[in-house]
GROMACS .gro file of C-alpha atoms in nm:
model
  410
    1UNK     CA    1  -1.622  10.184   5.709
    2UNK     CA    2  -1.846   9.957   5.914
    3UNK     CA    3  -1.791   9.603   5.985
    4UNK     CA    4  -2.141   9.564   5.748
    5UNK     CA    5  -2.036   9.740   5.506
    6UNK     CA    6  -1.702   9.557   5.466
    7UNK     CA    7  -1.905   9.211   5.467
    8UNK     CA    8  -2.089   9.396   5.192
    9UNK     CA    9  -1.856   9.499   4.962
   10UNK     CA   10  -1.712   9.112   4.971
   11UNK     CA   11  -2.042   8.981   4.910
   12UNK     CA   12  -2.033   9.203   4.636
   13UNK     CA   13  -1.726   9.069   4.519
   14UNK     CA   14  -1.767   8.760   4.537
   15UNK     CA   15  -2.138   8.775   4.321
   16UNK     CA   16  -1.936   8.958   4.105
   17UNK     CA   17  -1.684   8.687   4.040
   18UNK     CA   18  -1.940   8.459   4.015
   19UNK     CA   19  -2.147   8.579   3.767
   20UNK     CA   20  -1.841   8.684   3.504
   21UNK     CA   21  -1.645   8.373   3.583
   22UNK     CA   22  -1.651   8.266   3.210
   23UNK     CA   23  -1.522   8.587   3.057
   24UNK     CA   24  -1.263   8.624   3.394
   25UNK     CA   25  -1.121   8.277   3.346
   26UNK     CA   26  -1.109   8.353   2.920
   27UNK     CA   27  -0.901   8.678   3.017
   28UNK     CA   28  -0.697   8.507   3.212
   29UNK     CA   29  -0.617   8.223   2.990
   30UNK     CA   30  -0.561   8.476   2.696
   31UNK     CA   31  -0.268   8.616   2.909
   32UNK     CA   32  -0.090   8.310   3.046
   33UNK     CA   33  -0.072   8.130   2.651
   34UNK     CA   34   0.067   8.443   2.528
   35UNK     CA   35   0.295   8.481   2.856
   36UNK     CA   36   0.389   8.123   2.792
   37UNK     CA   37   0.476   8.228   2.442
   38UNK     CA   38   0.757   8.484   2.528
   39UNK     CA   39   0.855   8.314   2.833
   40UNK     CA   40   0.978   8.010   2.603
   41UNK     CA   41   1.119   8.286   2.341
   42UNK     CA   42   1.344   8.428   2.618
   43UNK     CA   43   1.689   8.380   2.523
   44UNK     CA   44   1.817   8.261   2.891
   45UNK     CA   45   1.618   7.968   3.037
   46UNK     CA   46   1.320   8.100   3.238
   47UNK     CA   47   1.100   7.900   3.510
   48UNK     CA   48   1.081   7.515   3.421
   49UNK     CA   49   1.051   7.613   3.012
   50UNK     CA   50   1.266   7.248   2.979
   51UNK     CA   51   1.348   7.131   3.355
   52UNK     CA   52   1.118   6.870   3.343
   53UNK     CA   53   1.098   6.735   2.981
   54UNK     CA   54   1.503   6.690   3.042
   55UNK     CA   55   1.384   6.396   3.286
   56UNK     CA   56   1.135   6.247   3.056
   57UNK     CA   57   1.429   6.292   2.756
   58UNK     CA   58   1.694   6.090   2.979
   59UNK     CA   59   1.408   5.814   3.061
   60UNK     CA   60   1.299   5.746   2.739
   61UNK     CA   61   1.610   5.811   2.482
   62UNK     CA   62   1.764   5.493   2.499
   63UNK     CA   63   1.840   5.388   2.138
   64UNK     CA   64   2.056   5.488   1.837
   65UNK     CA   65   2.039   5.830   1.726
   66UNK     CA   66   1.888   5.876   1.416
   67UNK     CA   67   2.186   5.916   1.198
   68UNK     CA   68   2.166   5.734   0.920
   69UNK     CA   69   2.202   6.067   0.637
   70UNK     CA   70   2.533   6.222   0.815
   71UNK     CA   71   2.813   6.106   0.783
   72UNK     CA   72   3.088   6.226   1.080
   73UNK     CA   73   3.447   6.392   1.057
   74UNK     CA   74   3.661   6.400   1.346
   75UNK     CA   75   3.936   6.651   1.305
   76UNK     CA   76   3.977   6.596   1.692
   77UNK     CA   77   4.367   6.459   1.630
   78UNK     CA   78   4.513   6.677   1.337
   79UNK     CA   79   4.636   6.985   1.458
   80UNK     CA   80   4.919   7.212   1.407
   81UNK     CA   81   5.124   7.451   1.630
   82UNK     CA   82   5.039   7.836   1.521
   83UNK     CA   83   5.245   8.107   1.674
   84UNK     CA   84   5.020   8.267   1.984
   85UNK     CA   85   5.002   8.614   2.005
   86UNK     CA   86   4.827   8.861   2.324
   87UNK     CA   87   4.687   9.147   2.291
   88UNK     CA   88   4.930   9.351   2.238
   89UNK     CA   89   5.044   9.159   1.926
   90UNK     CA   90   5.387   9.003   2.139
   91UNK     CA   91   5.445   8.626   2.090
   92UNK     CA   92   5.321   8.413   2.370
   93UNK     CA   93   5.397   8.043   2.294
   94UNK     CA   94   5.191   7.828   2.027
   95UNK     CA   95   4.837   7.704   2.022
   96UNK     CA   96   4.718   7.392   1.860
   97UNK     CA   97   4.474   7.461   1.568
   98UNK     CA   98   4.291   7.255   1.312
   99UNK     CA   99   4.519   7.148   1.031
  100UNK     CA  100   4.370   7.337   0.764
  101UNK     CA  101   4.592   7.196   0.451
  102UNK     CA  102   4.458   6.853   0.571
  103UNK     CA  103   4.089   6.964   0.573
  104UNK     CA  104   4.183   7.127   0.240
  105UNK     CA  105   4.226   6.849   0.093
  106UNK     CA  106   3.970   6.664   0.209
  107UNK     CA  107   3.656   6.937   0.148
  108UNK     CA  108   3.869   6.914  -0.251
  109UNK     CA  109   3.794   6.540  -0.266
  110UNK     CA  110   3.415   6.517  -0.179
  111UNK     CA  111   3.322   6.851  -0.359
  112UNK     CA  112   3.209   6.654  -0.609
  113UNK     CA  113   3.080   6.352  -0.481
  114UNK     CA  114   2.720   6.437  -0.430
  115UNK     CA  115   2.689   6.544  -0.073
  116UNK     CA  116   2.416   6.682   0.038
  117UNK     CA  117   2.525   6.952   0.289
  118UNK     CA  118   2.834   7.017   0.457
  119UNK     CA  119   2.885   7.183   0.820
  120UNK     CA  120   3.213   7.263   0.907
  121UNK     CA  121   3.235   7.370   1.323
  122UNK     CA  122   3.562   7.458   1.385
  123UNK     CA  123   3.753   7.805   1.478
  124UNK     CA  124   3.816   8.086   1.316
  125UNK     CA  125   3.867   8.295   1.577
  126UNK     CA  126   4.114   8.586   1.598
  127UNK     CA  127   4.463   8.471   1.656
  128UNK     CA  128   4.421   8.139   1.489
  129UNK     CA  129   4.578   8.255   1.203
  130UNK     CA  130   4.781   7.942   0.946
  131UNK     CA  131   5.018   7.980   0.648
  132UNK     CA  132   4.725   7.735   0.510
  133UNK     CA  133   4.430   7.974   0.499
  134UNK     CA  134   4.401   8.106   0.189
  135UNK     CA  135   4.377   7.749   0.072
  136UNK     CA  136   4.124   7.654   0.276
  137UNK     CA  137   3.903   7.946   0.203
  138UNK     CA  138   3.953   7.914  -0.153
  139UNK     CA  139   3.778   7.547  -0.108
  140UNK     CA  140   3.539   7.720   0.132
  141UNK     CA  141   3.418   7.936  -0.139
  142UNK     CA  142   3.344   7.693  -0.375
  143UNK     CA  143   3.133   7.469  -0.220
  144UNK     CA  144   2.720   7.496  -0.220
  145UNK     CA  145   2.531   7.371   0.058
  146UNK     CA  146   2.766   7.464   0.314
  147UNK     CA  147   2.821   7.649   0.652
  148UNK     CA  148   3.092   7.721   0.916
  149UNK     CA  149   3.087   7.864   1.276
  150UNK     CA  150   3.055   8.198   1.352
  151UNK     CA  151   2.987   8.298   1.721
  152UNK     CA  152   2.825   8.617   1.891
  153UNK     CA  153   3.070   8.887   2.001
  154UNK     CA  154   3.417   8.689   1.895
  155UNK     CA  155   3.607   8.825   1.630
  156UNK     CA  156   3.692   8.586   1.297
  157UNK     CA  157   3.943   8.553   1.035
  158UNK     CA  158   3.744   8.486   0.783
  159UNK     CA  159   3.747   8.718   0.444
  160UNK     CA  160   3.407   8.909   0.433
  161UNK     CA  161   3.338   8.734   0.069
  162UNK     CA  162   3.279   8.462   0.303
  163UNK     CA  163   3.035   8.557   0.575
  164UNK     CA  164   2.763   8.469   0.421
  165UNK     CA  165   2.848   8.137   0.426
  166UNK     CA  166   2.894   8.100   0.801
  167UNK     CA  167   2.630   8.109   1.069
  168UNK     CA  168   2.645   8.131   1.449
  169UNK     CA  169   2.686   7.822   1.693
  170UNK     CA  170   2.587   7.949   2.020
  171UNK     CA  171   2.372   7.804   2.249
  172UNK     CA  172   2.194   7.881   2.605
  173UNK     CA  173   2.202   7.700   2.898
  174UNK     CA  174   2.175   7.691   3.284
  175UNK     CA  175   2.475   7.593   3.556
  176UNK     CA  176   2.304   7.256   3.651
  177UNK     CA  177   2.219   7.133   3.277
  178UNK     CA  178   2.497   7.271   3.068
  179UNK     CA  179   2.323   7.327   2.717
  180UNK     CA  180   1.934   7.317   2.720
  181UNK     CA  181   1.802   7.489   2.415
  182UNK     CA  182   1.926   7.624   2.068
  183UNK     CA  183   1.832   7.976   1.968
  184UNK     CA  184   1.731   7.996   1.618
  185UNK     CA  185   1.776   8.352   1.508
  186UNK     CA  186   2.064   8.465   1.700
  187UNK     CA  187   2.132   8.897   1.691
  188UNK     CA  188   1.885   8.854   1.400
  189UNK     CA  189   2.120   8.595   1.230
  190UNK     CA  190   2.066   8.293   1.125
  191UNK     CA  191   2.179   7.966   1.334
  192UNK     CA  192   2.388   7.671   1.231
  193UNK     CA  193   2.064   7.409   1.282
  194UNK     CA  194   1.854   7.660   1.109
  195UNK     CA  195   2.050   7.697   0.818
  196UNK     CA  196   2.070   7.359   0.732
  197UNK     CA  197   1.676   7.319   0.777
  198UNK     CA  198   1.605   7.554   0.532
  199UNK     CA  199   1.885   7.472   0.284
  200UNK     CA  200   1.807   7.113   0.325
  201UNK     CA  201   1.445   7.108   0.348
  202UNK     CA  202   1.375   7.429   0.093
  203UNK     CA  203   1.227   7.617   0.395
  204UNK     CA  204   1.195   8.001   0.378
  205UNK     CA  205   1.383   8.199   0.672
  206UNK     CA  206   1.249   8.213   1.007
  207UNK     CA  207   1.233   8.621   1.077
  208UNK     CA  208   1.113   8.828   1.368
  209UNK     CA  209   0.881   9.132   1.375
  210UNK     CA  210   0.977   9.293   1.677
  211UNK     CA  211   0.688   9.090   1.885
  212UNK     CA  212   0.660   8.748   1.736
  213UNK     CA  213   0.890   8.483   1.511
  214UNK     CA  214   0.756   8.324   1.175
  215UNK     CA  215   0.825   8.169   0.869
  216UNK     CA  216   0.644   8.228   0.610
  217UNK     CA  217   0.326   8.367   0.791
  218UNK     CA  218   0.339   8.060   1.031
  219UNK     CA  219   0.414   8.158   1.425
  220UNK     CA  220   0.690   7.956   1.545
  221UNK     CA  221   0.936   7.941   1.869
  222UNK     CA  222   1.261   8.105   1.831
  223UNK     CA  223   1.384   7.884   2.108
  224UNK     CA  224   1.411   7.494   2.036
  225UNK     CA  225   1.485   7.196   2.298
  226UNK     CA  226   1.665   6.901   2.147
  227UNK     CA  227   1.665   6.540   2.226
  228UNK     CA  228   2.005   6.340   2.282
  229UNK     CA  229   2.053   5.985   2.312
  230UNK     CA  230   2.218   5.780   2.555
  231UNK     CA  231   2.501   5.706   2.311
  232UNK     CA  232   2.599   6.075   2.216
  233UNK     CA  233   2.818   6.083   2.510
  234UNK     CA  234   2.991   5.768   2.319
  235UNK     CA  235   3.243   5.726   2.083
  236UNK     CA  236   3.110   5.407   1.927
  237UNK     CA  237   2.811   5.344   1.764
  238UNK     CA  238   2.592   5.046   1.675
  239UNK     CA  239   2.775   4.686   1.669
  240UNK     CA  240   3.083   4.896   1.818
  241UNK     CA  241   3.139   5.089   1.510
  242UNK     CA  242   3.323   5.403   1.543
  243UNK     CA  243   3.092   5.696   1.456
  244UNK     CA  244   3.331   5.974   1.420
  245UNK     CA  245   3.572   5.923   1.155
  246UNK     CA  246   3.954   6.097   1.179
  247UNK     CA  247   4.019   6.268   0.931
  248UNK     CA  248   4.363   6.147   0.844
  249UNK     CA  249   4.215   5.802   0.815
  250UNK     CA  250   3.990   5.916   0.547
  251UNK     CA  251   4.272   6.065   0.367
  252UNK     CA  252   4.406   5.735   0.331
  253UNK     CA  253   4.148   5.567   0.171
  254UNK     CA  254   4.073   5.554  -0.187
  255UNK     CA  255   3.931   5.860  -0.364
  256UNK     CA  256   3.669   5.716  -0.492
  257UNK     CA  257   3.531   5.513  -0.189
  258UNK     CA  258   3.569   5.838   0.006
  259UNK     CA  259   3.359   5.994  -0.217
  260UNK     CA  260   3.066   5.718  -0.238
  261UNK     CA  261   3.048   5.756   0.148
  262UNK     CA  262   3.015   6.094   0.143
  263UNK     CA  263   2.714   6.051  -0.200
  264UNK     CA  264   2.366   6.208  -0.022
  265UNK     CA  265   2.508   6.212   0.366
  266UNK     CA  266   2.520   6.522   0.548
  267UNK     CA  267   2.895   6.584   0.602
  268UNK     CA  268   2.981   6.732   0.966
  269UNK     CA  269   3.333   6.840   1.003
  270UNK     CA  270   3.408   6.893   1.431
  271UNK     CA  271   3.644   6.831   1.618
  272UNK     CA  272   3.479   6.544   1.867
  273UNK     CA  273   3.747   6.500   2.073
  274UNK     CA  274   3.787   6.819   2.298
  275UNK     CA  275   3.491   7.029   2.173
  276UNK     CA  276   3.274   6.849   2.450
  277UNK     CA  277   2.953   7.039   2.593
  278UNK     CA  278   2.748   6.979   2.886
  279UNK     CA  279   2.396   6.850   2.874
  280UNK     CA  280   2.118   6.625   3.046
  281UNK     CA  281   2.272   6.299   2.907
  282UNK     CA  282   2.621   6.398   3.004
  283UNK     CA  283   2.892   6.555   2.787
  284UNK     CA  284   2.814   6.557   2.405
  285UNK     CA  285   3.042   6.681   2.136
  286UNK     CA  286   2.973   7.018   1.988
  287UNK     CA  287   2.869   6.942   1.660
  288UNK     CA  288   2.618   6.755   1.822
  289UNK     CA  289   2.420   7.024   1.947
  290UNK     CA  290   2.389   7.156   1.622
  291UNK     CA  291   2.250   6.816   1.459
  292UNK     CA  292   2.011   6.725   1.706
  293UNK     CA  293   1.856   7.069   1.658
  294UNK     CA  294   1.838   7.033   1.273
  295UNK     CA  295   1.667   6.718   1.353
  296UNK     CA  296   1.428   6.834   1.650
  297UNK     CA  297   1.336   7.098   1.339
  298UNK     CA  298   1.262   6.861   1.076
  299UNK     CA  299   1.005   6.693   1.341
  300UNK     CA  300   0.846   7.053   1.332
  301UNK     CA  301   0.864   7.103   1.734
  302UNK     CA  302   0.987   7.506   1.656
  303UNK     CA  303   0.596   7.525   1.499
  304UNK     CA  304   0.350   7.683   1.733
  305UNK     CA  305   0.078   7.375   1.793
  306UNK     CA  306  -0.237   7.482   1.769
  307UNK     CA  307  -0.355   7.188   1.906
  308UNK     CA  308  -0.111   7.193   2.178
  309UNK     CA  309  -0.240   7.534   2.296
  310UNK     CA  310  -0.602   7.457   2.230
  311UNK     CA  311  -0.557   7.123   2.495
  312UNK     CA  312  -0.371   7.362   2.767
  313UNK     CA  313  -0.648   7.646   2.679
  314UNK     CA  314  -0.938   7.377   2.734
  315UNK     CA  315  -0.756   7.299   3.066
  316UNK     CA  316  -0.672   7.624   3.178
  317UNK     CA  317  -0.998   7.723   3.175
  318UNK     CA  318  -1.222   7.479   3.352
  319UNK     CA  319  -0.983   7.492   3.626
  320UNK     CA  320  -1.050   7.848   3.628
  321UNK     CA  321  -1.402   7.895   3.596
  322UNK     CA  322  -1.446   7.613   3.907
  323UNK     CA  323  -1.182   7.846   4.130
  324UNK     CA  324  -1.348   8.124   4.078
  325UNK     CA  325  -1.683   7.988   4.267
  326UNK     CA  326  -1.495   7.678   4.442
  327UNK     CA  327  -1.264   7.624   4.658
  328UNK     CA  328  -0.954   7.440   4.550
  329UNK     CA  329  -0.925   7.089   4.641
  330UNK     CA  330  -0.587   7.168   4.730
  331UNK     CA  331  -0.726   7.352   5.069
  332UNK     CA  332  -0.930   7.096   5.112
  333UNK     CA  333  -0.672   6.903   5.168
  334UNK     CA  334  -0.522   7.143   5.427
  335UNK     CA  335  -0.845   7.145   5.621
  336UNK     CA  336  -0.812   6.786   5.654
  337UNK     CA  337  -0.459   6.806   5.754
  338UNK     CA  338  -0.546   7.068   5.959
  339UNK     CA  339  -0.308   7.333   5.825
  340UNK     CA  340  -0.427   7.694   5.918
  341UNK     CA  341  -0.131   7.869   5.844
  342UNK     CA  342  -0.224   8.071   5.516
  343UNK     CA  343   0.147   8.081   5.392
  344UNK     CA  344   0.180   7.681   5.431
  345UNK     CA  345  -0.181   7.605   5.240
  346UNK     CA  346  -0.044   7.849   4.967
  347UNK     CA  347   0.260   7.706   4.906
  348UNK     CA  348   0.146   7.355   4.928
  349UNK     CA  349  -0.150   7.443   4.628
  350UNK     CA  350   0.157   7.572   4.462
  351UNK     CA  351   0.354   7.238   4.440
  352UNK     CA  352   0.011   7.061   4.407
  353UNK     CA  353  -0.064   7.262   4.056
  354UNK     CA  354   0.242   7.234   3.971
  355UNK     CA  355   0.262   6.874   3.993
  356UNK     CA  356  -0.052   6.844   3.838
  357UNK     CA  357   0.043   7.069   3.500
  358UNK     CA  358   0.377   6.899   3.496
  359UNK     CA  359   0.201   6.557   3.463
  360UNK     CA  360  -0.038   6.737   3.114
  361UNK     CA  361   0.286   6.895   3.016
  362UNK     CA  362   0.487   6.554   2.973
  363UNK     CA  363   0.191   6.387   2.826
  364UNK     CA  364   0.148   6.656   2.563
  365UNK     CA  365   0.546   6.658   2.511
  366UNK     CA  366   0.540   6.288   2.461
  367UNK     CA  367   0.253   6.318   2.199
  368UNK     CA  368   0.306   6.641   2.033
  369UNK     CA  369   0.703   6.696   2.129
  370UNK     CA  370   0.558   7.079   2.236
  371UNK     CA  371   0.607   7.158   2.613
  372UNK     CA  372   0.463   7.459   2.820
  373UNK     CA  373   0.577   7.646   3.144
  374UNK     CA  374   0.389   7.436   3.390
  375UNK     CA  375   0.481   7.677   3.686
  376UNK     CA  376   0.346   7.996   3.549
  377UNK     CA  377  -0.048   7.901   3.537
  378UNK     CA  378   0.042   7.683   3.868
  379UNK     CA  379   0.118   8.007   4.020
  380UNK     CA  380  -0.207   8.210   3.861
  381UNK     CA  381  -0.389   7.875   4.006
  382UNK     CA  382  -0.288   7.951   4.335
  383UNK     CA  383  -0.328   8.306   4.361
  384UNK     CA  384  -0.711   8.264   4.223
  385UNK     CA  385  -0.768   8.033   4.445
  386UNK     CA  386  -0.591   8.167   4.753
  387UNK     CA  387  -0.792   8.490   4.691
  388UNK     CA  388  -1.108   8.283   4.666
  389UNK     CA  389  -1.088   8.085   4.988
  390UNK     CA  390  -0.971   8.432   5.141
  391UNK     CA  391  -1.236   8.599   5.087
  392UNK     CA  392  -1.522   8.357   5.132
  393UNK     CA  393  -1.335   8.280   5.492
  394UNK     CA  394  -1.393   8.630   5.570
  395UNK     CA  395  -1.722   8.686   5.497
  396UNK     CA  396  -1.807   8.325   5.618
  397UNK     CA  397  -1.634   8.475   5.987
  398UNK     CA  398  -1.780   8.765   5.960
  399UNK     CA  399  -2.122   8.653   5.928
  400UNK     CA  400  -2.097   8.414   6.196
  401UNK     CA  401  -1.937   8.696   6.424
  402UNK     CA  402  -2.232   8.929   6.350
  403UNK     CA  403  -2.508   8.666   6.402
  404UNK     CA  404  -2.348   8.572   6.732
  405UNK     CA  405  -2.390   8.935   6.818
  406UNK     CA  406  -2.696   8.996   6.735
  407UNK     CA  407  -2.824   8.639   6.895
  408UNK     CA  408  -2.614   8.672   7.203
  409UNK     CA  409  -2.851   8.699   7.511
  410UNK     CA  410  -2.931   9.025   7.721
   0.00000   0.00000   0.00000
């Protein structure tokens, strides 16, 4: 092929691009809100799905958490010795277990008092076995509004008549953060945060058609971010007040005032002592993770926003449909630095788009409470616009290189 007809076929792109920018830059859009979609969905933390709203979180979460319906249970300081056992079924020593007689009792006192949901987040693992189980699971079964931990892949003691009653307590994370975001159908089953939502707020069950999650017809995230607070890494609460209350302590008080604290709270039963997770604010106790995801539900942030992907949409695609004819300011910028490497100006449009959609994508989380991968149309950015200026250099060079030939003088 000649050097004219290579100029040619570029020109040809390039009139090309420019006439069908608009339905280009729509395609393109189309595939980056629905790869932003599954991207968030993925169980394991993928590109910056929550790096950078963590930041904003930890800036602006400075106050009390919002507690005012739950009442706490600390079960962090009555345990009892259970004989250990390996695999092999020998006896290895003794591990330190909930005392389930105590709870028992307790779960028997408020069963009546009114509550409005009870979570219970302790383990039932195999080879945690008590003398004191039956009892406990006798209670278990009696009580409405109620749910233990059950987690992926460990095996539990619990009776099958009492399954349905538990749900599962895992969570995903990354090294750096510890615990970023709460998965809401877990193996198709229902979470601990979930459960409570929908029990509590008379919501229908989130499901999953093999492509998409909804409830009730409404497209949702199966993957939700929680807020903490400053104080959840505390012990005490407002005026110095402890928050989590031992259970023994509770068993001491009167009946009756134990039940009028526990009227219309949410009752969370964890042990807050050891059961300590990491996250952006620092270590939080287990239940925790749970109840801040119950609450980032009730705000609605698992709901797809419409108007969160109509604002990205709008944004996505007059950035586009100026690429595809213009050159991005971000070269520009280069030029004027005098970069020429082609490597170095692409990498440094990266970090400026990203930047740039990080900026929309805290302003829409601090408005709406819905965040977007900001790196993913970043990259798309670049790559349009790399092939843009790439192309135009060319033809620019190799216009300028054939009217230099045919102008040079004989």
């Amino acid at each position: 092929m000649t050097e004219s007809q290579k100029t040619g076929n570029k020109n040809i792109l390039s009139k090309t691009l420019r006439s069908s920018r608009f339905w280009i830059a729509l395609v393109i859009v189309v595939v980056m809100q629905v790869a932003d979609y599954f991207i968030t969905n993925f169980s394991y933390p993928l590109l910056d799905s929550v790096d950078s709203i963590m930041i904003y979180d930890y800036l602006t979460k400075k106050g009390e958490a919002p507690d005012t319906d739950i009442y706490y249970v600390n079960v962090g300081f009555d345990k009892k010795l259970v004989p250990a056992k390996d695999e092999f079924g020998d006896d290895i020593g003794f591990i330190a277990i909930t005392n389930r007689e105590l709870l028992a009792e307790y779960l028997n006192l408020i069963k009546k008092s009114g509550y409005k949901y009870i979570f219970l987040d302790i383990r039932f693992e195999d080879g945690t076995e008590s003398e004191d189980d039956s009892l406990l699971f006798a209670t278990m079964s009696d009580l409405d509004g109620f749910s233990f931990s059950l987690h992926r892949d460990i095996g539990s003691i619990v009776p099958d008549s009492l399954l349905h009653k538990g749900t599962y307590s895992d969570y995903r994370g990354n090294f750096r953060d510890g615990f970023t975001r709460y998965e809401l159908l877990q193996d198709n089953h229902e979470s601990t945060p979930w459960r409570m939502y929908s029990v509590l707020e008379g919501k229908p069950k989130i499901e999953y058609n093999g492509i998409y999650y909804h409830d009730n017809g409404h497209l949702v995230y199966n993957m939700v971010f929680p807020s903490f607070y400053l104080n959840d890494t505390e012990h005490e609460g407002e005026k110095g007040r402890e928050k989590y209350h031992y259970l023994s302590y509770e068993l001491e008080r009167d009946p009756e005032a134990l039940k009028a604290e526990a009227q219309n709270k949410i009752i969370v039963i964890g042990d807050f002592e050891n059961d300590k997770h990491q996250t952006y604010m620092g270590e939080v106790p287990g239940p925790l993770l749970s109840v801040r995801t119950y609450q980032a539900l009730k705000k609605g942030v698992y709901r797809f926003s419409w108007v969160c992907f109509g604002i990205t949409s709008v944004v996505y695609f007059l950035i586009l449909y100026f690429l595809l004819v213009k050159y991005d300011l971000n070269y520009k910028i280069c030029k004027l630095l005098r970069i020429k490497s082609r490597g170095l100006i692409f990498i440094m449009s990266l970090i400026g788009w990203g930047i740039f959609l990080s900026l929309v994508k805290l302003t829409l989380y601090a408005i709406y409470g819905i965040a977007f991968v900001a790196w993913l149309p970043a990259l798309v950015f670049s790559c349009v616009s790399y092939f843009n200026e790439y192309s135009n250099i060319e033809i620019k060079d190799e216009k300028h290189s054939t009217s230099s030939l045919y102008n040079t003088p004989s």
